[in-house]
């Protein structure tokens, strides 16, 4: 029976491959025919090609009308048919119409048309579209999630919760998306599946494509939302993949794969190819709101921008108003400060850290010294016992060679040798190995730069490799300089679990402070984002199994971990608001590693709050936080006015008419946030907070304060008593500068925390102070 099932699977995939080939051939022929047709039409309309090339996507925000048909109203703002440009252009101008996330639309316009449109009455702005960029067998166990007990048991593995994932699409045939044990979606689900067959089920309940054909028509592509990248399949299975036994890559990291919320439903919204267009993102969030999702997961971002100019921030606010939790990647631009994406206080901004598993591939030098490294690819036919000549790719003084850039290595220099390459240079880690292999190298040692520190990854390299730390890189270079005949090899040590230094904040994870809103401490949280194993559309190890997995790294991987955790908390506490779920995650976060010491960064130094935010997620503790800091959507209006945004800018974020002169605006740090971020000058500052009791009805909390260096903090009252559930309590924090002489404040900021403690609970709020 088992053999028959395997043959049936092989028959299925053979037919699938034939279908794809035939379909691809048909598409290619159709595109050629269409191309000829378009060329003929362009001969009839000489202006067509030039006009089409000048058209770009603009997102147009309008003042909300009192009533009327929005679709018809939107049409009145588009170029009229007797307009010269519109008359020549044969393709539709309207790309997306928005109802929930904005009052407005996305359209293809020339710069002149956009300028004229922006001057019209009723138009708030017409801005060019921005492009956003794409930023697990063991991680559930690492986070304390186990079958039959704790949060997985109390949340029923996420049953009934719908996670909407905006990404590159999904490979629906992967067993991570089988629906065994998953009940039908709740009646509120209104979404659709654009796959033509039976790809959607009780697990993958929806799939839509929003990628626009920018170069040709401005219309949605007709292809289904299949993932030809892998990113979307990986992130969606990380958030909510079902249980898959025997998951591994190259035989390593073997175990049962599962997402954070294995029985939650997944809805895929394809918005990304090489990048993710803001117009498409807004359209997808608009649809997700109508469809009835509970959580949105966005593993991409762009450089900091005011919230009204950020499609993710605008769309996420509309989702939050509907009770939808939004989790976003912090970005992969670390370790420098001020590198964050997705800074809005109504989203959870997620940084990346390690888990306690490594796939070890150590570098052994001719001296016999063994330096710890990592690699997922560990071929059995590589002779680890034989030392090979070792060469530094940058020995010729050429920077491109040092980074092993494509085409930079000479065969006569590296053939048959172990090649040491520097990390960085905007060349991918795997791509460096491809260059070494092309030039005939036998193996690669990938060496960190100083900024990378001890952060390494287990990647599916194309040849034997070892990714080593900066400290190891210095030793390797010193060794090569000490002898005329340096030698090395790579020793494969396989999967090793139990790294007591984990979690460690990785070097690439973007850091705060926030540029868009310095009074909000970001990132909010860190979670697993390094060497994460999850579903992949194709085999990276030439396996014939349909259960294909890959191991990749990024805040793109940590974000869906938190999206899944949020789904579990939503399942366990369906009445909690997005802000309540976020508060529970932040105030219960771990600030110590497995050794009980402070969480470290890539330099093996204690990580600061601009790297960790509140700390590392602890799902089980978040399920029972004791107190929460809640925020209603309308509470953000005084905050937004306090950012000195115009009435129109605030209005099209909130989708309600706002007059800031009639609103009592607040400083950023006055928002009822679960942490504090203070820019402190010469005077004292006071901020109030409201906490809600979601723990035991009769409880008393007292405050403990660890003052940031250079400050004096007082909290009033120092004790809060509760007599019933959901009762609120208030307190005020006053922060004053003190003489900083003799302190160790070198970076212009310091950090501390306050903690409300009862007999059962400890509710922690991080404090950052930037000295002005």
XYZ file of C-alpha atoms in Angstrom:
772
model
C 0.000 0.000 0.000
C 2.824 2.391 0.857
C 4.510 1.719 -2.525
C 1.206 2.307 -4.342
C 0.723 5.616 -2.568
C 4.227 6.669 -3.563
C 3.545 5.783 -7.198
C 0.305 7.758 -7.071
C 2.260 10.755 -5.780
C 4.837 10.338 -8.552
C 2.025 10.122 -11.144
C 0.466 13.276 -9.675
C 3.675 15.266 -9.825
C 4.434 13.959 -13.339
C 1.051 15.181 -14.541
C 1.583 18.442 -12.687
C 4.956 18.965 -14.380
C 3.486 18.180 -17.812
C 0.620 20.598 -17.138
C 3.024 23.317 -16.066
C 5.145 22.734 -19.193
C 2.136 22.878 -21.512
C 0.731 25.900 -19.700
C 4.106 27.667 -19.804
C 4.444 26.963 -23.513
C 0.933 28.269 -24.137
C 1.666 31.408 -22.152
C 4.918 31.965 -24.046
C 3.123 31.615 -27.413
C 0.269 33.845 -26.257
C 2.712 36.481 -25.058
C 4.528 36.425 -28.414
C 1.224 36.832 -30.270
C 0.228 39.658 -27.940
C 3.630 41.302 -28.417
C 3.247 41.278 -32.205
C -0.281 42.661 -31.830
C 0.912 45.448 -29.566
C 3.770 46.325 -31.924
C 1.278 46.577 -34.794
C -0.993 48.793 -32.714
C 1.921 51.016 -31.745
C 2.564 51.652 -35.447
C -0.999 52.991 -35.623
C -0.505 55.159 -32.500
C 3.014 56.667 -32.478
C 2.450 58.299 -29.094
C 1.414 55.059 -27.394
C 4.789 53.662 -26.398
C 6.111 56.964 -25.078
C 2.926 57.660 -23.116
C 2.824 54.137 -21.658
C 6.430 54.445 -20.516
C 5.606 57.685 -18.692
C 2.772 56.154 -16.704
C 3.549 55.250 -13.114
C 1.451 54.006 -10.209
C 0.190 56.759 -7.909
C -1.806 56.273 -4.707
C -4.493 58.948 -4.500
C -6.023 59.822 -1.130
C -9.336 61.687 -1.136
C -11.393 63.442 1.467
C -14.185 61.159 2.559
C -17.519 62.174 0.971
C -20.660 62.461 3.055
C -22.433 59.835 0.947
C -22.708 58.432 -2.539
C -21.260 55.645 -4.651
C -17.503 55.556 -4.085
C -16.766 53.670 -7.309
C -18.487 56.268 -9.452
C -16.954 59.086 -7.454
C -13.445 57.705 -7.881
C -13.983 57.651 -11.636
C -14.534 61.417 -11.735
C -10.919 61.987 -10.680
C -9.356 59.902 -13.451
C -8.180 61.528 -16.702
C -11.155 62.038 -19.002
C -11.521 60.211 -22.307
C -10.941 63.389 -24.322
C -7.608 63.949 -22.548
C -4.806 63.518 -25.105
C -2.857 61.043 -23.002
C -5.917 59.044 -22.007
C -7.076 58.989 -25.609
C -3.841 57.431 -26.790
C -3.401 55.032 -23.868
C -5.234 51.776 -24.579
C -4.803 50.202 -21.120
C -6.955 50.850 -18.049
C -5.771 53.532 -15.654
C -7.438 52.334 -12.447
C -5.369 49.716 -10.627
C -7.038 49.368 -7.207
C -10.051 50.883 -5.447
C -9.917 51.120 -1.655
C -12.824 51.013 0.777
C -11.459 50.019 4.189
C -7.834 51.113 4.322
C -8.312 54.471 2.604
C -10.715 56.688 0.761
C -9.033 56.667 -2.605
C -7.517 54.531 -5.315
C -4.328 53.591 -7.128
C -4.032 54.621 -10.758
C -1.529 54.843 -13.596
C -0.764 58.476 -14.245
C 1.890 60.674 -15.749
C 3.706 63.065 -13.424
C 1.795 65.974 -14.978
C -1.556 64.263 -14.455
C -0.707 63.455 -10.844
C 0.265 67.071 -10.195
C -2.979 68.327 -11.722
C -4.984 65.746 -9.805
C -3.403 66.737 -6.479
C -4.601 70.300 -7.031
C -8.237 69.263 -7.403
C -10.773 69.943 -4.677
C -11.318 66.841 -2.548
C -7.847 65.376 -3.171
C -5.590 65.073 -0.127
C -2.552 63.741 -1.970
C -1.356 61.895 -5.065
C 1.928 60.212 -4.248
C 4.098 57.837 -6.314
C 3.833 54.238 -5.178
C 6.613 52.995 -2.859
C 8.216 49.588 -3.141
C 8.663 47.504 0.005
C 11.183 44.675 0.206
C 11.021 41.141 1.601
C 12.830 41.363 4.776
C 10.145 25.012 11.886
C 11.023 21.672 13.349
C 12.363 23.002 16.640
C 11.219 26.596 17.247
C 7.813 25.648 18.779
C 9.612 23.568 21.411
C 12.162 26.324 21.933
C 9.264 28.707 22.653
C 7.696 26.279 25.116
C 4.851 25.074 22.886
C 4.043 21.384 23.380
C 1.110 19.229 22.303
C -1.596 18.600 24.871
C -0.465 21.153 27.458
C -0.145 24.883 28.001
C -1.016 27.469 25.369
C -1.339 24.959 22.523
C -3.941 23.122 24.587
C -5.797 26.215 25.820
C -5.959 27.772 22.345
C -6.853 24.434 20.686
C -3.779 24.914 18.467
C -5.324 28.072 17.027
C -8.580 26.514 15.804
C -11.007 29.020 14.308
C -8.437 31.834 14.023
C -7.648 33.137 10.524
C -4.141 34.377 9.709
C -3.866 36.505 6.584
C -0.346 36.436 5.119
C 0.764 39.076 2.619
C 3.723 37.679 0.690
C 4.927 36.069 -2.557
C 2.115 33.521 -2.742
C 1.916 29.935 -1.514
C 2.682 26.404 -2.750
C -0.644 24.787 -1.805
C 0.495 21.217 -2.497
C 2.895 21.160 0.453
C 1.840 18.854 3.323
C 2.225 21.769 5.759
C -1.070 22.970 4.272
C -2.974 19.718 4.637
C -6.121 20.126 6.715
C -6.006 16.975 8.814
C -7.490 17.865 12.210
C -8.429 21.387 11.083
C -12.156 22.212 11.264
C -13.916 24.343 8.640
C -13.379 28.109 8.871
C -15.820 30.129 10.981
C -18.952 31.525 9.308
C -17.483 35.053 9.291
C -14.993 34.005 6.576
C -15.969 35.671 3.281
C -12.791 35.176 1.266
C -12.200 33.247 -1.941
C -9.599 30.930 -3.438
C -8.207 31.799 -6.876
C -6.717 28.370 -7.462
C -8.752 26.432 -10.018
C -8.760 22.993 -8.391
C -8.890 21.550 -4.910
C -5.793 23.333 -3.633
C -7.691 25.209 -0.935
C -9.114 23.322 2.033
C -9.840 23.864 5.734
C -6.190 24.849 6.334
C -5.501 27.034 3.291
C -8.900 28.675 3.074
C -8.117 31.539 0.715
C -5.585 32.709 -1.865
C -5.643 35.867 -3.972
C -3.220 37.615 -6.305
C -2.784 41.399 -6.118
C 0.450 41.804 -8.085
C -0.129 44.347 -10.824
C 1.349 44.109 -14.303
C 3.168 47.435 -13.999
C 5.051 47.258 -17.259
C 2.076 46.604 -19.525
C -1.497 47.155 -18.373
C -1.704 48.118 -14.713
C -4.125 45.216 -14.333
C -3.963 42.241 -11.982
C -2.115 39.288 -13.417
C -4.397 36.425 -14.384
C -2.092 33.790 -12.881
C -3.085 32.167 -9.575
C -1.178 33.121 -6.394
C 1.401 30.323 -6.710
C 4.689 30.947 -4.933
C 7.607 30.899 -7.385
C 9.914 32.474 -4.791
C 9.545 30.354 -1.647
C 9.308 33.248 0.800
C 5.520 33.153 1.156
C 5.360 29.378 1.543
C 8.027 29.573 4.262
C 6.397 32.414 6.233
C 2.843 31.055 6.060
C 3.906 27.600 7.199
C 5.943 29.174 10.017
C 2.845 30.964 11.265
C 0.344 28.132 10.883
C 1.746 25.069 9.124
C 0.166 21.762 10.106
C 2.190 18.939 11.672
C 4.552 17.177 9.227
C 6.629 14.251 10.470
C 10.168 13.638 9.259
C 10.872 17.208 8.201
C 14.529 17.907 7.438
C 16.927 19.386 4.905
C 19.953 17.316 3.833
C 19.031 15.042 6.757
C 19.697 17.774 9.327
C 17.242 19.415 11.758
C 15.131 16.257 11.558
C 11.843 16.255 13.430
C 8.155 17.121 13.230
C 7.590 20.469 11.556
C 4.731 22.675 12.779
C 3.803 26.325 12.663
C 3.099 28.330 15.780
C -0.666 27.838 15.373
C -0.929 24.438 13.627
C -4.733 24.344 13.435
C -5.278 28.000 12.509
C -6.521 28.839 9.012
C -4.289 30.511 6.408
C -5.333 33.038 3.775
C -2.612 34.068 1.315
C -2.605 37.495 -0.356
C 0.084 37.623 -3.028
C 1.540 41.142 -3.152
C 5.248 40.525 -3.781
C 7.544 39.471 -6.582
C 11.039 41.024 -6.478
C 9.454 43.775 -4.363
C 6.050 44.579 -2.920
C 4.176 47.597 -4.283
C 2.397 49.823 -1.777
C -0.708 50.025 -3.971
C -0.981 46.226 -3.987
C -0.386 46.035 -0.223
C -3.238 48.453 0.448
C -5.541 46.499 -1.879
C -4.702 43.215 -0.148
C -5.303 44.599 3.350
C -8.549 46.127 2.076
C -9.667 42.678 0.900
C -8.426 40.906 4.042
C -10.585 43.176 6.189
C -13.661 42.261 4.136
C -12.687 38.583 4.164
C -12.700 38.390 7.975
C -9.094 37.634 8.984
C -8.055 37.893 12.648
C -4.292 38.354 12.220
C -2.199 39.874 9.437
C 1.445 38.908 8.904
C 3.690 41.145 6.782
C 7.315 40.060 6.334
C 8.500 43.057 4.323
C 9.088 46.759 4.775
C 10.840 49.889 3.559
C 12.862 52.722 5.016
C 11.293 54.873 7.700
C 8.612 57.313 6.551
C 5.854 59.356 8.202
C 2.915 57.090 8.887
C 0.626 58.892 6.437
C 3.179 58.166 3.657
C 3.574 54.497 4.614
C 1.123 52.093 2.952
C 1.711 49.444 5.602
C 1.021 51.879 8.446
C -2.124 53.230 6.765
C -3.485 49.784 5.910
C -2.597 48.354 9.311
C -4.462 51.142 11.085
C -7.650 50.282 9.187
C -7.142 46.635 10.119
C -6.627 47.546 13.774
C -9.864 49.517 13.750
C -11.603 46.268 12.770
C -9.943 44.331 15.601
C -7.273 42.681 13.430
C -3.815 42.139 14.933
C -0.937 43.146 12.625
C 2.585 41.714 12.931
C 5.434 43.161 10.842
C 9.131 42.465 10.283
C 11.497 45.029 11.799
C 13.898 44.835 8.841
C 17.285 43.328 8.039
C 19.413 46.495 8.086
C 21.125 46.007 11.475
C 23.178 46.283 13.515
C 23.223 50.086 13.051
C 20.794 52.235 15.015
C 17.843 53.992 13.321
C 17.396 51.213 10.725
C 13.846 50.088 11.509
C 10.921 49.443 9.200
C 7.285 49.302 10.321
C 7.447 51.649 13.323
C 3.749 52.450 13.817
C 2.562 51.847 17.400
C -0.511 49.952 16.195
C 1.644 47.161 14.684
C 3.899 44.659 16.439
C 7.437 45.286 15.167
C 9.470 42.060 15.339
C 13.257 41.696 15.447
C 15.199 38.470 14.937
C 17.120 36.253 17.330
C 18.586 32.756 17.391
C 17.208 29.483 18.710
C 19.294 26.913 20.586
C 19.877 24.734 17.504
C 22.923 24.932 15.257
C 23.866 22.937 12.164
C 27.582 22.853 12.812
C 30.209 22.766 10.071
C 33.525 23.752 11.612
C 36.634 25.055 9.865
C 39.804 23.118 10.695
C 43.154 24.830 10.043
C 46.494 23.269 9.292
C 47.545 23.972 12.876
C 44.865 21.579 14.059
C 42.710 24.380 15.500
C 38.987 23.856 14.951
C 36.829 26.978 14.621
C 33.060 26.731 15.068
C 30.952 27.422 12.000
C 27.640 26.515 10.383
C 26.286 25.135 7.114
C 23.120 23.264 6.218
C 24.753 21.469 3.265
C 26.955 18.686 4.630
C 27.735 16.256 1.779
C 28.792 12.748 2.739
C 31.196 12.422 -0.216
C 33.453 15.265 0.944
C 36.742 13.991 2.409
C 36.850 15.852 5.721
C 40.078 14.171 6.791
C 42.209 15.673 4.028
C 43.615 19.179 4.455
C 43.434 21.227 1.258
C 45.323 24.375 0.264
C 43.686 27.466 1.775
C 43.527 30.755 -0.138
C 42.045 34.134 0.790
C 39.928 35.387 -2.107
C 41.025 38.972 -1.430
C 44.756 38.254 -1.360
C 45.159 40.116 -4.656
C 43.847 43.322 -3.070
C 40.702 43.280 -5.209
C 37.624 44.016 -3.080
C 35.290 42.229 -5.472
C 37.383 39.086 -5.121
C 37.440 39.398 -1.326
C 33.623 39.328 -1.352
C 33.616 36.496 -3.938
C 31.445 38.525 -6.268
C 30.173 36.786 -9.397
C 32.948 36.501 -11.967
C 35.658 37.778 -9.608
C 37.604 34.571 -8.924
C 40.253 33.070 -11.207
C 40.237 29.320 -11.785
C 44.027 29.022 -11.670
C 44.051 30.660 -8.217
C 41.244 28.809 -6.412
C 40.696 25.473 -8.191
C 40.825 22.539 -5.791
C 41.327 24.790 -2.769
C 39.414 25.954 0.286
C 38.508 29.582 -0.462
C 38.056 32.122 2.338
C 35.483 34.802 1.387
C 34.471 37.922 3.311
C 30.781 38.299 4.180
C 28.995 41.360 2.812
C 29.466 43.492 -0.294
C 25.746 43.162 -1.095
C 26.400 39.593 -2.276
C 24.301 36.813 -0.802
C 25.985 34.168 1.311
C 24.926 31.324 -0.989
C 25.836 33.373 -4.063
C 29.441 33.600 -2.818
C 29.619 29.821 -2.695
C 28.255 29.625 -6.230
C 31.161 31.788 -7.407
C 33.685 29.638 -5.559
C 32.181 26.514 -7.135
C 32.189 28.104 -10.605
C 35.895 28.813 -10.308
C 36.593 25.240 -9.228
C 37.009 25.787 -5.489
C 36.639 22.670 -3.339
C 35.106 24.363 -0.291
C 34.411 27.804 1.173
C 34.972 29.459 4.531
C 32.598 32.422 4.825
C 34.110 34.964 7.225
C 32.109 37.549 9.148
C 32.948 41.242 9.126
C 33.357 43.091 12.406
C 29.744 44.330 12.324
C 28.516 40.738 11.972
C 30.307 39.602 15.125
C 29.315 36.087 16.160
C 26.122 35.926 14.045
C 26.245 32.985 11.638
C 23.622 31.057 9.662
C 23.110 27.498 8.470
C 22.513 28.012 4.755
C 21.923 25.437 1.978
C 25.245 26.124 0.267
C 26.144 24.607 -3.094
C 29.491 23.220 -1.897
C 31.116 22.255 1.415
C 31.226 25.431 3.510
C 31.678 26.833 6.995
C 30.227 30.195 8.041
C 32.415 31.483 10.882
C 32.393 34.450 13.265
C 34.502 37.598 13.010
C 36.711 36.337 15.845
C 37.333 33.146 13.859
C 37.945 35.188 10.700
C 40.753 37.095 12.428
C 42.366 33.798 13.446
C 42.081 32.421 9.911
C 43.655 35.505 8.350
C 46.435 35.541 10.944
C 47.140 31.872 10.208
C 47.275 32.487 6.451
C 49.748 35.326 7.009
C 51.936 33.095 9.196
C 52.737 30.435 6.610
C 53.365 30.137 2.900
C 51.394 26.899 2.690
C 48.134 27.401 4.623
C 45.728 24.469 4.669
C 42.196 23.836 5.890
C 39.172 21.595 5.647
C 35.545 21.581 6.794
C 34.322 19.208 9.506
C 30.611 18.420 9.527
C 29.192 18.044 13.050
C 25.475 17.942 12.125
C 22.545 19.128 14.236
C 23.432 20.293 17.735
C 20.701 21.407 20.163
C 21.238 23.127 23.486
C 23.111 26.376 22.854
C 22.750 28.004 26.278
C 23.614 31.460 24.924
C 20.373 31.564 22.957
C 18.433 33.591 22.227
C 20.996 36.008 20.769
C 19.917 39.076 18.767
C 21.438 38.562 15.319
C 23.516 41.179 13.532
C 21.100 41.809 10.639
C 18.083 42.550 12.856
C 17.216 46.248 12.482
C 17.585 48.495 15.509
C 15.775 51.467 16.973
C 15.337 54.191 17.976
C 12.356 54.920 15.782
C 12.813 57.775 13.321
C 9.101 58.136 12.615
C 8.176 58.341 16.310
C 11.101 58.496 18.793
C 8.622 58.498 21.692
C 7.654 54.869 20.974
C 10.200 52.175 21.832
C 10.823 49.928 18.825
C 11.262 47.114 17.959
C 8.567 45.734 20.232
C 9.867 42.196 20.573
C 12.338 39.664 19.174
C 11.622 36.088 18.146
C 13.203 33.185 16.234
C 14.563 34.395 12.902
C 17.891 32.632 12.307
C 18.214 29.298 10.458
C 14.467 28.618 10.572
C 13.253 25.433 8.886
C 9.850 25.666 7.192
C 7.994 24.636 4.033
C 9.511 25.335 0.601
C 7.978 24.886 -2.878
C 10.833 22.813 -4.289
C 13.510 20.490 -2.978
C 16.872 22.063 -2.163
C 18.460 18.660 -1.528
C 17.151 16.771 -4.601
C 14.637 14.866 -2.482
C 11.744 13.125 -4.236
C 9.440 13.790 -1.279
C 6.582 16.274 -1.483
C 7.543 17.426 2.019
C 10.215 19.864 0.872
C 11.715 22.222 3.435
C 14.357 24.931 3.526
C 16.233 26.788 6.248
C 16.512 30.570 5.865
C 17.026 33.608 8.086
C 15.591 37.109 8.452
C 13.103 39.186 10.383
C 10.798 37.778 7.691
C 11.049 34.537 9.673
C 10.611 36.056 13.145
C 7.504 37.998 12.105
C 5.327 34.918 11.335
C 6.435 33.317 14.604
C 4.795 36.244 16.396
C 1.813 36.204 14.021
C 1.214 32.597 15.025
C 1.647 33.390 18.715
C -0.885 36.221 18.336
C -3.313 33.747 16.741
C -2.926 31.410 19.718
C -3.604 34.277 22.122
C -6.623 35.338 20.052
C -7.920 31.775 20.241
C -7.375 31.661 23.996
C -8.745 35.188 24.586
C -11.187 36.018 21.753
C -12.299 39.205 23.516
C -8.809 40.734 23.642
C -8.108 43.737 21.408
C -4.994 43.909 19.179
C -3.393 46.256 21.730
C -4.186 43.850 24.568
C -2.534 40.944 22.720
C 0.490 43.113 22.001
C 0.726 44.220 25.626
C 0.565 40.617 26.838
C 3.399 39.643 24.491
C 5.587 42.584 25.516
C 5.168 42.716 29.298
C 5.843 38.980 29.721
C 8.866 38.807 27.404
C 12.084 37.172 28.572
C 15.117 39.405 29.073
C 17.484 36.553 29.988
C 18.907 33.723 27.881
C 18.867 30.010 28.685
C 21.807 30.516 31.060
C 19.829 33.087 33.046
C 22.109 35.897 31.873
C 21.113 39.037 29.913
C 20.271 38.417 26.260
C 23.364 39.069 24.122
C 23.874 40.687 20.730
C 26.142 39.707 17.848
C 29.201 41.010 19.712
C 28.464 38.770 22.717
C 27.659 41.949 24.685
C 24.374 42.538 26.519
C 21.831 43.585 23.891
C 20.260 46.987 24.465
C 16.557 47.827 24.272
C 16.899 49.171 20.717
C 17.856 45.638 19.684
C 15.476 43.618 21.872
C 12.550 45.924 22.532
C 10.621 44.343 25.394
C 12.673 41.143 25.082
C 12.225 37.656 23.645
C 8.682 36.328 23.238
C 7.427 33.842 25.838
C 4.067 32.547 24.520
C 3.035 30.675 27.668
C 3.551 33.686 29.923
C 1.788 35.951 27.416
C -1.327 33.818 27.769
C -1.665 34.925 31.399
C -0.050 38.379 31.786
C -1.909 39.665 34.847
C -2.218 43.245 33.581
C -2.510 44.716 30.099
C -2.067 48.175 28.591
C -5.023 48.572 26.245
C -5.376 51.141 23.459
C -8.575 51.875 21.545
C -8.300 53.004 17.900
C -9.536 56.499 18.806
C -6.741 56.823 21.367
C -4.257 57.142 18.532
C -5.801 60.404 17.286
C -4.341 62.665 20.040
C -1.033 60.847 19.515
C -1.070 61.490 15.750
C -1.976 65.141 16.276
C 0.932 65.309 18.705
C 3.252 64.282 15.856
C 2.319 67.612 14.218
C 0.610 65.939 11.291
C -1.920 68.049 9.409
C -5.642 67.434 9.797
C -5.745 65.814 6.348
C -2.785 63.551 7.121
C -4.376 62.349 10.343
C -7.753 61.974 8.650
C -6.638 59.637 5.913
C -4.805 57.433 8.426
C -7.891 57.197 10.634
C -10.477 57.386 7.814
C -12.405 59.903 9.899
C -12.489 63.668 9.721
C -10.105 65.046 12.360
C -9.516 68.639 13.440
C -6.376 68.606 15.576
C -7.124 72.077 16.916
C -10.139 70.553 18.640
C -8.219 67.506 19.886
C -6.153 67.558 23.049
C -2.948 66.296 21.483
C -0.500 64.299 23.598
C 3.259 63.751 23.520
C 4.261 60.458 21.912
C 5.326 58.900 25.226
C 1.881 59.602 26.707
C 0.259 56.941 24.512
C -0.814 54.040 26.735
C 2.038 51.882 25.423
C 3.505 48.895 27.321
C 6.981 50.497 27.266
C 8.504 53.965 27.635
C 10.774 55.846 25.231
C 11.847 59.244 26.546
C 13.874 62.015 24.917
C 15.096 63.801 28.047
C 16.380 67.352 28.224
C 17.056 69.482 31.283
C 13.590 69.258 32.831
C 11.395 66.564 34.336
C 8.735 64.760 32.318
C 5.614 62.971 33.573
C 3.525 60.357 31.798
C 0.467 58.412 32.895
C -0.591 54.863 32.147
C -3.745 52.812 32.585
C -3.526 49.094 33.270
C -6.399 46.600 33.098
C -6.596 43.595 35.384
C -6.942 40.393 33.345
C -5.565 38.169 36.107
C -7.017 37.234 39.475
C -9.922 39.427 40.573
C -8.532 40.224 44.029
C -4.911 41.214 43.594
C -2.443 43.845 44.730
C 0.505 45.035 42.650
C 3.519 46.989 43.903
C 6.065 48.663 41.644
C 9.789 47.985 41.353
C 11.911 50.439 39.379
C 15.369 49.990 37.866
C 16.328 53.563 37.002
C 18.232 54.226 33.762
C 21.618 55.788 34.451
C 21.480 59.565 34.601
C 17.842 59.669 35.708
C 15.650 59.703 38.780
C 12.242 58.032 38.473
C 9.237 58.279 40.752
C 6.001 56.316 40.340
C 2.710 57.311 41.966
C 0.959 55.438 43.396
C 3.435 52.667 44.211
C 0.650 50.179 44.876
C -2.455 49.354 42.808
C -5.259 47.165 44.202
C -7.953 45.344 42.217
C -11.158 43.721 43.420
C -12.568 42.450 40.121
C -11.571 41.301 36.660
C -11.212 43.930 33.892
C -10.936 46.682 36.513
C -8.637 49.551 35.553
C -5.867 51.172 37.560
C -3.815 54.286 36.851
C -0.316 55.449 37.666
C 2.044 58.289 36.758
C 5.766 58.092 36.053
C 8.010 61.136 36.485
C 11.489 61.000 34.955
C 14.061 63.611 35.918
C 17.652 64.099 34.763
C 20.428 63.922 37.362
C 24.117 64.715 37.255
C 25.638 62.223 34.848
C 29.188 62.732 36.079
C 30.711 59.366 36.909
C 28.140 57.418 34.917
C 28.986 55.077 32.065
C 26.724 56.591 29.426
C 28.774 56.586 26.248
C 26.124 56.146 23.540
C 23.860 59.023 24.519
C 21.144 56.826 25.992
C 20.480 54.598 28.959
C 17.864 52.015 29.821
C 15.946 50.547 32.725
C 12.503 49.222 33.530
C 9.570 49.340 35.888
C 7.791 46.204 36.993
C 4.420 45.728 38.677
C 4.576 42.627 40.880
C 1.830 40.680 42.640
C 1.868 37.307 44.370
C 1.423 35.632 40.977
C 2.424 38.046 38.242
C 5.322 40.218 37.105
C 4.415 42.863 34.510
C 7.503 44.540 33.045
C 7.796 47.749 31.006
C 11.127 48.636 29.410
C 12.344 52.238 29.623
C 14.740 53.890 27.174
C 16.067 57.410 27.756
C 17.801 59.369 25.003
C 19.615 62.402 26.377
C 18.940 65.552 24.408
